[in-house]
Structure formats: structure tokens, C-alpha cells
Amino acid sequence: MATDDLDALEVAEAVEASGGYASGARILSVGIASTGVFTFAYFSVSSHVLTESEYGAISLLWSILFIAMSVFYRPVEQLLSRSIAQGRGGALRTPLLIQGSFALVFLLGALAFRGPLEDAFDGSSALFWVFVVAAVAYAGSYFARGWFAGHQRFALYGLLVLFESVSRFCFPLAVAVGLATGQTAVALGIAAAPLASLLVTPWAYRQRSVHHDAVGLREGSGFALGVAGVQLAEQTLLNAAVLIVSVTANSTTTGIVFSALLIARAPLQLFQSVQTSLLPHLSGGGDVAHAIRVTVLAIAGFAAAVALGLLAIGPFAMDKLFGLDYDYGRVGLALLACGMGFHLVAGTLNQAALARGQAGRAAAIWLACAAAFVVWMIAGPLDDLLRTEVGYLGAAAVLAAALYWLYRRGDAAPVTG
């Protein structure tokens, strides 16, 4: 393992020296692509070794956890990545203070709402503690990701998230082969994953870069809160349907909707590599127009291929992967793929807004679209799954259009620092 880690370090340092956005995105994509596969496999195997009710509870746990991670911890990852890329890393005091505050707020909130959370997890106290341990551990994981991204050490970033996903997958696999049994054994993988990923973090601090003009608490907090708004809205698009259905329907329907949304979630995790490498590239003075154009064209081709594939074999694939005894409609699955494409475009344009210091405006757009999606899910017609598919496509399309307007409006704006 030591040799492999040294190889990853050498690759990462070579990328940092070249400073290339495309090279960084390619290297990071390998790690995150593997991560997406193992994450998808975790839920696929879990759906086969658990009852539909148990699988639905774990799907709900993951949805809530992902919201918490993205809203509380991703903003500091983005703040650290942007400030280091701008040569403003300085002391880590401000990002550490913000991250620690977010983790404390989360922990106190989780303990205060322990009763409702356990009820949501079908009365399981074990799932509640898995949720708490995982969410606190992710504070350290996301901080390390921001450090890696800011220094463009993308191989180590990919290694961290790969460790995480492989560790998580080992738990349902152990149940499948008879080494463990039950819902708790599968769920423990969600808590173990971020702890295992932290084994990569000691490599983060081997590099000592000289920075100046460390980001101030007021500026850093403003940026982090703007990104938190974006992340809250993004997780609403991905998880509001699951949460709403969990209240209005049963655990089986919750699992069905969650499994369908993995069509959007898995590619979004893959393209996180592009977004992660894009922000430090743009913040460091990279060619904004060229990077955005190349990324959007790649997204369009990818989304079209996924949509066509789902039209051809979508229902068959969902049945084999998840075994939930539900007849998914091929058109609805293709709608999710199109919505995923718009979502990825929106995420790309959002990185340009963050690099230009437009976090607040971007957050307002995201939150408005997310609110509209929630209203649609509560009051809209159609059955639970089709309402999710249509609503997600509509919200993502409007979001991409609005962020493109913001991008064109600020096209002449300099990257702020």
C-alpha cells in the first residue's frame, strides 16, 4: 500500500506542476468513476440481501446523510479549494473554524431530533448512530478533499473517495456471502466508509506551500453560506422526492423512487471530479469560456447516450440491478437521464459563478428551483415515480437556463480574489 500511495502522490504532484484542468479532471475521473460504480453496487447488493422495508430505511438514511454532508461540509471544501488556488490559503484557521462549527451544529441538531430520526428509520437506534458517526467523520473527509483540490492533487482526492466507496461496499458484500447478517451490518458500511477514507489524509500535509492574504472569517463565512445554499438546493433536487414519498407512501415505494434517482446521482458523483478540478482552475485564472464549453459539450454527449440506453434496456436493467418487483417505465427513466444532463450543466456553470464571487446569486437561483420542485412533488399530479421524473427534469432544465443567464451576464467579470 505504501508504494501505491507514493505512486499516487507522484502523479498528483505532476498534475499540480502542469496546472492543467483537463489533465486533473481525467486523473480525478478515474477515482471517482470507480467510486460511482462501488456506490451503485452498494445499493444494488443491499436491495438483494435486505427486505424491501429494510432497504427503504437505508435509502432514507443515505438521503438524509447526503443532504447533511453536502450542506454542512461541501461549502468548506469549496472555500478551501478556491482560496488555496488563488494563493490565499494562509493559515487554515478560518476553514477549520467554519468546518468545526458546522459539525457541532449538525451534532447538536441530530441529538435534538433523535426521536423523529429513529422513527424515520423504522425505530432503529442502530441506524441513528450510524447516521451520527458517519456525518461527523465526513467533516474531516471533506476538509481533506478541499486541500487536495486546491493544490490540484487530484490523484489523492480520487484515492480518498475510492477508499470510502470500497469500504462501504464490503459490508453488504459480507452479508451476501454469509459473513454477516441483517440491516445493521449493511448500514455499518455507511459509517465505516468516511473513517477508512481518512487513512489517505496524512498525505495531504506533506506539501508545504507558501500562501498570502489568508481568507478572513467574514469573507469565508459569506462564501461558505452561499455554497451551503447551493448544496441544500442540489440535495433537495436529489432527495426531496425520496423524503416526501417516505411520508406519503411506504418504505417499498421509497426504495423504488430512490433506486430510480440513482440514475441521476451516480453520474453526478462521477462529474464531481470535473467540478472539483474546475473551481481551482477558474479561480487560478484559467480560461473560463473554453473550460465551460468543453465541459458542457461532454455532458451533452454523455446525457444523450444514457437516455438512449435507458430507452432501450432501462426497465430490464433496473429489474436485474435492484430486484424490487416494479415495472419501471423506459420513458420516465430517459426523462431522469435528460434531467441529469441539465443538472450537470448547472453544476458546471455554478463553478464559474463561485470563481467569480457570485455565490450568493447562484444560491438564490438554486434555492428558487428547489422550492418549485418541492411544491410540485407535494401538489403535482401523476403517481409518485412519474411525478419525480417529470419534476426533476423540469427543475433541472430551468436551473441550467437561469445559471447560463448568470454566466452570460457576468461573462466579462474578472475572477475575484
Tab-separated table of C-alpha atoms in Angstrom:
chain	number	residue	atom	x	y	z
A	1	MET	CA	0.000	0.000	0.000
A	2	ALA	CA	2.862	2.401	0.741
A	3	THR	CA	4.211	2.015	-2.792
A	4	ASP	CA	0.775	2.626	-4.288
A	5	ASP	CA	0.347	5.760	-2.170
A	6	LEU	CA	3.742	7.093	-3.282
A	7	ASP	CA	2.809	6.498	-6.915
A	8	ALA	CA	-0.426	8.407	-6.395
A	9	LEU	CA	1.495	11.238	-4.766
A	10	GLU	CA	3.924	11.471	-7.688
A	11	VAL	CA	1.079	11.571	-10.200
A	12	ALA	CA	-0.698	14.245	-8.217
A	13	GLU	CA	2.408	16.407	-7.984
A	14	ALA	CA	2.925	16.083	-11.739
A	15	VAL	CA	-0.603	17.341	-12.326
A	16	GLU	CA	-0.023	20.233	-9.955
A	17	ALA	CA	3.113	21.198	-11.820
A	18	SER	CA	1.336	21.181	-15.170
A	19	GLY	CA	-1.668	23.029	-13.787
A	20	GLY	CA	-3.895	21.542	-16.471
A	21	TYR	CA	-7.647	21.450	-15.850
A	22	ALA	CA	-8.213	18.682	-18.402
A	23	SER	CA	-5.365	16.546	-17.037
A	24	GLY	CA	-6.603	16.979	-13.493
A	25	ALA	CA	-10.170	16.131	-14.435
A	26	ARG	CA	-9.053	12.982	-16.257
A	27	ILE	CA	-6.966	11.715	-13.350
A	28	LEU	CA	-9.646	12.500	-10.791
A	29	SER	CA	-12.342	10.946	-13.004
A	30	VAL	CA	-10.682	7.533	-12.746
A	31	GLY	CA	-11.008	7.528	-8.968
A	32	ILE	CA	-14.499	8.978	-8.860
A	33	ALA	CA	-15.760	6.779	-11.707
A	34	SER	CA	-14.711	3.769	-9.648
A	35	THR	CA	-16.375	5.362	-6.650
A	36	GLY	CA	-19.641	5.729	-8.549
A	37	VAL	CA	-19.546	2.073	-9.557
A	38	PHE	CA	-18.957	0.883	-5.987
A	39	THR	CA	-21.634	3.201	-4.598
A	40	PHE	CA	-24.130	1.897	-7.133
A	41	ALA	CA	-23.046	-1.662	-6.271
A	42	TYR	CA	-23.548	-0.988	-2.556
A	43	PHE	CA	-27.228	-0.222	-3.070
A	44	SER	CA	-27.705	-2.908	-5.689
A	45	VAL	CA	-26.365	-5.669	-3.420
A	46	SER	CA	-28.193	-4.185	-0.408
A	47	SER	CA	-31.511	-4.387	-2.267
A	48	HIS	CA	-30.961	-8.115	-2.767
A	49	VAL	CA	-29.819	-9.053	0.767
A	50	LEU	CA	-32.406	-6.967	2.669
A	51	THR	CA	-36.180	-6.881	2.719
A	52	GLU	CA	-37.840	-4.065	0.797
A	53	SER	CA	-38.675	-2.285	4.064
A	54	GLU	CA	-35.094	-2.567	5.371
A	55	TYR	CA	-33.688	-1.355	2.056
A	56	GLY	CA	-36.085	1.594	2.101
A	57	ALA	CA	-34.887	2.626	5.577
A	58	ILE	CA	-31.231	2.535	4.495
A	59	SER	CA	-32.109	4.502	1.345
A	60	LEU	CA	-33.737	7.144	3.541
A	61	LEU	CA	-30.706	7.221	5.878
A	62	TRP	CA	-28.377	7.773	2.933
A	63	SER	CA	-30.589	10.525	1.502
A	64	ILE	CA	-30.655	12.455	4.781
A	65	LEU	CA	-26.932	11.895	5.312
A	66	PHE	CA	-26.084	13.154	1.850
A	67	ILE	CA	-28.068	16.322	2.474
A	68	ALA	CA	-26.210	16.878	5.747
A	69	MET	CA	-22.781	16.247	4.205
A	70	SER	CA	-23.378	18.478	1.222
A	71	VAL	CA	-24.915	21.384	3.119
A	72	PHE	CA	-22.575	21.356	6.114
A	73	TYR	CA	-19.244	20.185	4.687
A	74	ARG	CA	-19.076	20.741	0.920
A	75	PRO	CA	-19.031	24.566	1.339
A	76	VAL	CA	-15.767	24.399	3.290
A	77	GLU	CA	-14.311	22.037	0.698
A	78	GLN	CA	-15.120	24.613	-1.986
A	79	LEU	CA	-13.855	27.514	0.158
A	80	LEU	CA	-10.550	25.780	0.846
A	81	SER	CA	-10.124	24.744	-2.794
A	82	ARG	CA	-10.809	28.277	-4.097
A	83	SER	CA	-8.668	30.120	-1.557
A	84	ILE	CA	-5.651	27.824	-1.993
A	85	ALA	CA	-5.909	28.090	-5.801
A	86	GLN	CA	-5.912	31.875	-5.502
A	87	GLY	CA	-2.775	31.760	-3.332
A	88	ARG	CA	-4.777	32.732	-0.263
A	89	GLY	CA	-4.594	29.536	1.752
A	90	GLY	CA	-2.536	31.051	4.561
A	91	ALA	CA	-3.348	29.503	7.902
A	92	LEU	CA	-6.185	27.002	7.928
A	93	ARG	CA	-7.766	28.691	10.923
A	94	THR	CA	-10.834	30.134	9.158
A	95	PRO	CA	-11.840	26.989	7.207
A	96	LEU	CA	-11.194	24.841	10.282
A	97	LEU	CA	-13.302	27.125	12.448
A	98	ILE	CA	-16.173	27.086	9.968
A	99	GLN	CA	-15.981	23.303	9.498
A	100	GLY	CA	-15.848	22.685	13.233
A	101	SER	CA	-18.835	24.976	13.783
A	102	PHE	CA	-20.839	23.202	11.090
A	103	ALA	CA	-20.008	19.792	12.605
A	104	LEU	CA	-21.061	20.955	16.074
A	105	VAL	CA	-24.343	22.408	14.794
A	106	PHE	CA	-25.079	19.157	12.998
A	107	LEU	CA	-24.289	17.012	16.034
A	108	LEU	CA	-26.483	19.087	18.365
A	109	GLY	CA	-29.309	19.080	15.817
A	110	ALA	CA	-29.128	15.318	15.337
A	111	LEU	CA	-29.243	14.675	19.079
A	112	ALA	CA	-32.144	17.106	19.494
A	113	PHE	CA	-34.155	15.304	16.807
A	114	ARG	CA	-33.128	11.777	17.738
A	115	GLY	CA	-36.717	10.646	18.273
A	116	PRO	CA	-38.077	11.726	14.870
A	117	LEU	CA	-34.959	10.400	13.111
A	118	GLU	CA	-35.267	6.988	14.746
A	119	ASP	CA	-38.945	6.910	13.800
A	120	ALA	CA	-37.989	7.701	10.211
A	121	PHE	CA	-35.515	4.784	10.324
A	122	ASP	CA	-38.318	2.374	11.324
A	123	GLY	CA	-37.456	2.725	15.013
A	124	SER	CA	-33.828	1.626	14.639
A	125	SER	CA	-31.442	3.246	17.116
A	126	ALA	CA	-28.558	1.487	15.319
A	127	LEU	CA	-29.324	3.369	12.098
A	128	PHE	CA	-29.449	6.641	14.043
A	129	TRP	CA	-25.940	6.138	15.463
A	130	VAL	CA	-24.634	5.072	12.058
A	131	PHE	CA	-26.012	8.367	10.758
A	132	VAL	CA	-24.341	10.416	13.524
A	133	VAL	CA	-20.926	8.746	13.316
A	134	ALA	CA	-20.831	8.931	9.519
A	135	ALA	CA	-21.832	12.579	9.371
A	136	VAL	CA	-19.216	13.664	11.949
A	137	ALA	CA	-16.471	11.633	10.233
A	138	TYR	CA	-17.268	13.249	6.900
A	139	ALA	CA	-16.225	16.635	8.363
A	140	GLY	CA	-12.593	15.514	8.216
A	141	SER	CA	-13.027	13.799	4.857
A	142	TYR	CA	-14.420	16.875	3.114
A	143	PHE	CA	-11.771	19.135	4.616
A	144	ALA	CA	-9.072	16.883	3.159
A	145	ARG	CA	-10.844	16.948	-0.215
A	146	GLY	CA	-10.707	20.744	-0.261
A	147	TRP	CA	-6.985	20.673	0.485
A	148	PHE	CA	-6.334	18.142	-2.279
A	149	ALA	CA	-8.439	20.069	-4.804
A	150	GLY	CA	-6.875	23.440	-4.025
A	151	HIS	CA	-3.378	22.022	-4.529
A	152	GLN	CA	-4.613	20.113	-7.612
A	153	ARG	CA	-3.518	16.838	-6.068
A	154	PHE	CA	-6.306	15.021	-7.829
A	155	ALA	CA	-4.875	11.511	-7.592
A	156	LEU	CA	-5.029	11.702	-3.808
A	157	TYR	CA	-8.546	13.149	-3.966
A	158	GLY	CA	-9.603	10.196	-6.113
A	159	LEU	CA	-7.825	7.766	-3.802
A	160	LEU	CA	-9.675	9.158	-0.790
A	161	VAL	CA	-13.158	8.781	-2.282
A	162	LEU	CA	-12.247	5.375	-3.720
A	163	PHE	CA	-11.207	4.114	-0.274
A	164	GLU	CA	-14.521	5.396	1.014
A	165	SER	CA	-16.715	3.640	-1.547
A	166	VAL	CA	-14.817	0.332	-1.498
A	167	SER	CA	-15.003	0.210	2.308
A	168	ARG	CA	-18.739	0.840	2.225
A	169	PHE	CA	-19.341	-1.836	-0.408
A	170	CYS	CA	-17.550	-4.502	1.666
A	171	PHE	CA	-20.396	-4.570	4.201
A	172	PRO	CA	-23.345	-5.659	2.004
A	173	LEU	CA	-20.901	-7.954	0.226
A	174	ALA	CA	-20.121	-9.606	3.563
A	175	VAL	CA	-23.849	-10.125	4.117
A	176	ALA	CA	-24.263	-11.547	0.606
A	177	VAL	CA	-21.557	-14.184	1.139
A	178	GLY	CA	-22.768	-15.094	4.636
A	179	LEU	CA	-20.086	-13.459	6.780
A	180	ALA	CA	-22.645	-11.132	8.389
A	181	THR	CA	-26.407	-10.744	8.522
A	182	GLY	CA	-29.046	-8.069	8.814
A	183	GLN	CA	-29.764	-4.426	8.183
A	184	THR	CA	-27.327	-3.127	10.809
A	185	ALA	CA	-24.404	-4.961	9.211
A	186	VAL	CA	-25.176	-3.365	5.854
A	187	ALA	CA	-25.680	0.085	7.391
A	188	LEU	CA	-22.372	-0.027	9.273
A	189	GLY	CA	-20.628	0.393	5.931
A	190	ILE	CA	-22.021	3.914	5.711
A	191	ALA	CA	-20.254	4.859	8.961
A	192	ALA	CA	-17.064	2.911	8.279
A	193	ALA	CA	-16.517	4.456	4.841
A	194	PRO	CA	-15.503	8.014	5.844
A	195	LEU	CA	-13.350	6.666	8.663
A	196	ALA	CA	-11.470	4.454	6.196
A	197	SER	CA	-11.092	7.325	3.727
A	198	LEU	CA	-9.267	9.364	6.380
A	199	LEU	CA	-6.333	6.953	6.056
A	200	VAL	CA	-5.392	8.951	2.948
A	201	THR	CA	-5.329	12.338	4.696
A	202	PRO	CA	-1.793	12.156	6.166
A	203	TRP	CA	-0.514	12.606	2.593
A	204	ALA	CA	-2.337	15.949	2.418
A	205	TYR	CA	0.106	17.751	4.662
A	206	ARG	CA	3.392	16.577	3.167
A	207	GLN	CA	3.337	19.625	0.878
A	208	ARG	CA	4.049	22.988	2.453
A	209	SER	CA	3.052	25.775	0.140
A	210	VAL	CA	3.596	29.447	0.818
A	211	HIS	CA	0.409	31.487	0.686
A	212	HIS	CA	-0.505	35.053	1.424
A	213	ASP	CA	-3.634	37.029	2.276
A	214	ALA	CA	-5.380	34.258	4.214
A	215	VAL	CA	-9.147	34.408	3.735
A	216	GLY	CA	-10.918	36.326	6.505
A	217	LEU	CA	-13.702	34.917	8.660
A	218	ARG	CA	-16.355	37.288	7.284
A	219	GLU	CA	-15.465	36.659	3.651
A	220	GLY	CA	-15.030	32.929	4.198
A	221	SER	CA	-18.319	32.629	6.053
A	222	GLY	CA	-20.169	34.533	3.338
A	223	PHE	CA	-18.771	32.287	0.641
A	224	ALA	CA	-19.443	29.127	2.670
A	225	LEU	CA	-23.042	30.142	3.376
A	226	GLY	CA	-23.620	30.834	-0.315
A	227	VAL	CA	-22.273	27.401	-1.244
A	228	ALA	CA	-24.328	25.870	1.574
A	229	GLY	CA	-27.432	27.333	-0.071
A	230	VAL	CA	-26.408	25.802	-3.398
A	231	GLN	CA	-25.756	22.428	-1.783
A	232	LEU	CA	-29.050	22.491	0.111
A	233	ALA	CA	-30.889	23.154	-3.131
A	234	GLU	CA	-28.976	20.463	-5.027
A	235	GLN	CA	-29.658	17.864	-2.372
A	236	THR	CA	-33.306	18.921	-2.371
A	237	LEU	CA	-33.487	18.092	-6.070
A	238	LEU	CA	-31.924	14.685	-5.419
A	239	ASN	CA	-33.610	13.758	-2.156
A	240	ALA	CA	-36.824	15.733	-1.623
A	241	ALA	CA	-38.784	13.214	-3.661
A	242	VAL	CA	-37.467	10.349	-1.512
A	243	LEU	CA	-38.253	12.173	1.734
A	244	ILE	CA	-41.731	13.247	0.615
A	245	VAL	CA	-42.603	9.763	-0.626
A	246	SER	CA	-41.340	8.269	2.646
A	247	VAL	CA	-44.004	10.333	4.434
A	248	THR	CA	-46.871	9.880	1.979
A	249	ALA	CA	-46.230	6.259	0.959
A	250	ASN	CA	-44.484	3.148	2.296
A	251	SER	CA	-40.857	2.028	2.515
A	252	THR	CA	-41.175	-0.054	-0.639
A	253	THR	CA	-42.196	2.972	-2.713
A	254	THR	CA	-39.397	4.964	-1.088
A	255	GLY	CA	-36.873	2.373	-2.261
A	256	ILE	CA	-38.333	2.405	-5.791
A	257	VAL	CA	-38.029	6.201	-6.112
A	258	PHE	CA	-34.557	6.210	-4.550
A	259	SER	CA	-33.315	3.492	-6.914
A	260	ALA	CA	-34.591	5.396	-9.954
A	261	LEU	CA	-32.858	8.582	-8.813
A	262	LEU	CA	-29.551	6.706	-8.704
A	263	ILE	CA	-29.634	7.262	-12.480
A	264	ALA	CA	-29.046	10.923	-11.695
A	265	ARG	CA	-26.980	10.515	-8.541
A	266	ALA	CA	-24.312	8.151	-9.899
A	267	PRO	CA	-23.311	10.362	-12.893
A	268	LEU	CA	-23.398	13.427	-10.642
A	269	GLN	CA	-20.866	11.722	-8.412
A	270	LEU	CA	-18.732	10.943	-11.452
A	271	PHE	CA	-18.854	14.527	-12.733
A	272	GLN	CA	-17.950	15.791	-9.292
A	273	SER	CA	-14.412	15.164	-10.485
A	274	VAL	CA	-14.883	17.713	-13.250
A	275	GLN	CA	-16.424	20.262	-10.902
A	276	THR	CA	-13.735	19.669	-8.289
A	277	SER	CA	-10.922	20.359	-10.762
A	278	LEU	CA	-12.830	23.170	-12.475
A	279	LEU	CA	-13.120	25.511	-9.478
A	280	PRO	CA	-9.383	25.806	-8.663
A	281	HIS	CA	-8.652	26.061	-12.400
A	282	LEU	CA	-11.032	29.009	-12.836
A	283	SER	CA	-10.102	30.591	-9.507
A	284	GLY	CA	-6.450	30.473	-10.520
A	285	GLY	CA	-7.110	32.457	-13.697
A	286	GLY	CA	-7.876	29.681	-16.205
A	287	ASP	CA	-9.726	30.220	-19.496
A	288	VAL	CA	-13.335	30.283	-18.291
A	289	ALA	CA	-15.090	30.183	-21.669
A	290	HIS	CA	-13.024	27.308	-23.044
A	291	ALA	CA	-13.330	25.180	-19.896
A	292	ILE	CA	-17.098	25.706	-19.693
A	293	ARG	CA	-17.636	24.994	-23.401
A	294	VAL	CA	-15.619	21.749	-23.366
A	295	THR	CA	-17.356	20.513	-20.218
A	296	VAL	CA	-20.887	21.290	-21.407
A	297	LEU	CA	-20.322	19.540	-24.758
A	298	ALA	CA	-19.025	16.442	-22.947
A	299	ILE	CA	-22.069	16.480	-20.660
A	300	ALA	CA	-24.489	16.756	-23.593
A	301	GLY	CA	-22.990	13.719	-25.319
A	302	PHE	CA	-22.938	11.702	-22.109
A	303	ALA	CA	-26.549	12.506	-21.159
A	304	ALA	CA	-27.786	11.673	-24.672
A	305	ALA	CA	-26.035	8.290	-24.566
A	306	VAL	CA	-27.508	7.458	-21.148
A	307	ALA	CA	-31.026	8.481	-22.247
A	308	LEU	CA	-30.839	6.308	-25.368
A	309	GLY	CA	-29.522	3.388	-23.344
A	310	LEU	CA	-32.391	3.676	-20.859
A	311	LEU	CA	-34.946	3.830	-23.654
A	312	ALA	CA	-33.505	0.573	-24.967
A	313	ILE	CA	-32.885	-1.517	-21.839
A	314	GLY	CA	-33.787	0.677	-18.848
A	315	PRO	CA	-36.622	-1.430	-17.321
A	316	PHE	CA	-34.684	-4.679	-17.803
A	317	ALA	CA	-31.551	-3.230	-16.194
A	318	MET	CA	-33.430	-1.793	-13.193
A	319	ASP	CA	-35.141	-5.120	-12.583
A	320	LYS	CA	-31.863	-7.045	-12.629
A	321	LEU	CA	-29.931	-4.498	-10.574
A	322	PHE	CA	-32.450	-3.909	-7.799
A	323	GLY	CA	-34.995	-6.741	-7.902
A	324	LEU	CA	-37.758	-4.595	-6.385
A	325	ASP	CA	-40.517	-6.259	-8.419
A	326	TYR	CA	-41.535	-2.968	-10.029
A	327	ASP	CA	-42.109	-2.214	-13.699
A	328	TYR	CA	-40.112	0.960	-14.405
A	329	GLY	CA	-41.242	2.892	-17.491
A	330	ARG	CA	-38.499	3.400	-20.063
A	331	VAL	CA	-39.666	6.923	-20.987
A	332	GLY	CA	-39.647	8.022	-17.359
A	333	LEU	CA	-36.123	6.686	-16.886
A	334	ALA	CA	-35.000	8.575	-20.008
A	335	LEU	CA	-36.535	11.756	-18.544
A	336	LEU	CA	-34.338	11.286	-15.479
A	337	ALA	CA	-31.286	10.965	-17.749
A	338	CYS	CA	-32.161	14.235	-19.502
A	339	GLY	CA	-32.679	15.926	-16.158
A	340	MET	CA	-29.308	14.596	-15.043
A	341	GLY	CA	-27.738	16.253	-18.095
A	342	PHE	CA	-29.260	19.639	-17.252
A	343	HIS	CA	-28.216	19.166	-13.634
A	344	LEU	CA	-24.599	18.541	-14.652
A	345	VAL	CA	-24.615	21.626	-16.879
A	346	ALA	CA	-25.979	23.661	-13.966
A	347	GLY	CA	-23.219	22.357	-11.709
A	348	THR	CA	-20.592	23.353	-14.266
A	349	LEU	CA	-21.964	26.874	-14.663
A	350	ASN	CA	-22.183	27.130	-10.893
A	351	GLN	CA	-18.406	26.668	-10.576
A	352	ALA	CA	-17.883	29.674	-12.847
A	353	ALA	CA	-20.200	31.696	-10.602
A	354	LEU	CA	-18.264	30.650	-7.485
A	355	ALA	CA	-14.929	31.533	-9.081
A	356	ARG	CA	-16.300	34.996	-9.910
A	357	GLY	CA	-17.561	35.604	-6.398
A	358	GLN	CA	-21.253	35.166	-7.320
A	359	ALA	CA	-22.047	32.517	-4.711
A	360	GLY	CA	-24.997	34.478	-3.319
A	361	ARG	CA	-26.683	34.972	-6.704
A	362	ALA	CA	-26.113	31.367	-7.680
A	363	ALA	CA	-27.573	30.198	-4.363
A	364	ALA	CA	-30.727	32.273	-4.913
A	365	ILE	CA	-31.278	30.603	-8.305
A	366	TRP	CA	-30.704	27.104	-6.924
A	367	LEU	CA	-32.997	27.641	-3.942
A	368	ALA	CA	-35.817	29.019	-6.095
A	369	CYS	CA	-35.707	25.996	-8.413
A	370	ALA	CA	-35.523	23.595	-5.474
A	371	ALA	CA	-38.528	25.230	-3.826
A	372	ALA	CA	-40.517	24.908	-7.045
A	373	PHE	CA	-39.594	21.208	-7.215
A	374	VAL	CA	-40.803	20.620	-3.639
A	375	VAL	CA	-44.122	22.321	-4.382
A	376	TRP	CA	-44.515	20.143	-7.487
A	377	MET	CA	-43.765	16.966	-5.503
A	378	ILE	CA	-46.334	17.867	-2.839
A	379	ALA	CA	-49.136	19.207	-5.016
A	380	GLY	CA	-48.439	17.894	-8.516
A	381	PRO	CA	-50.436	15.188	-10.332
A	382	LEU	CA	-49.232	11.737	-11.515
A	383	ASP	CA	-48.020	8.817	-9.423
A	384	ASP	CA	-45.016	9.118	-7.102
A	385	LEU	CA	-42.329	7.933	-9.534
A	386	LEU	CA	-43.570	9.690	-12.677
A	387	ARG	CA	-44.110	12.915	-10.705
A	388	THR	CA	-40.484	12.655	-9.573
A	389	GLU	CA	-39.191	12.043	-13.103
A	390	VAL	CA	-41.113	14.917	-14.710
A	391	GLY	CA	-40.462	17.335	-11.846
A	392	TYR	CA	-36.726	16.630	-11.749
A	393	LEU	CA	-36.366	17.223	-15.489
A	394	GLY	CA	-38.320	20.487	-15.334
A	395	ALA	CA	-36.475	21.867	-12.320
A	396	ALA	CA	-33.047	20.938	-13.711
A	397	ALA	CA	-33.797	22.490	-17.103
A	398	VAL	CA	-34.946	25.778	-15.564
A	399	LEU	CA	-31.940	25.761	-13.241
A	400	ALA	CA	-29.462	25.304	-16.096
A	401	ALA	CA	-31.121	28.094	-18.093
A	402	ALA	CA	-31.038	30.519	-15.154
A	403	LEU	CA	-27.393	29.798	-14.346
A	404	TYR	CA	-26.495	30.220	-18.014
A	405	TRP	CA	-28.108	33.652	-17.865
A	406	LEU	CA	-25.980	34.455	-14.808
A	407	TYR	CA	-22.889	33.153	-16.588
A	408	ARG	CA	-23.508	35.290	-19.686
A	409	ARG	CA	-24.346	38.320	-17.554
A	410	GLY	CA	-21.025	38.026	-15.741
A	411	ASP	CA	-19.039	36.935	-18.807
A	412	ALA	CA	-16.844	39.998	-18.638
A	413	ALA	CA	-16.462	39.852	-14.863
A	414	PRO	CA	-12.941	39.076	-13.604
A	415	VAL	CA	-12.206	36.182	-11.301
A	416	THR	CA	-12.297	37.686	-7.848
A	417	GLY	CA	-9.582	37.246	-5.280
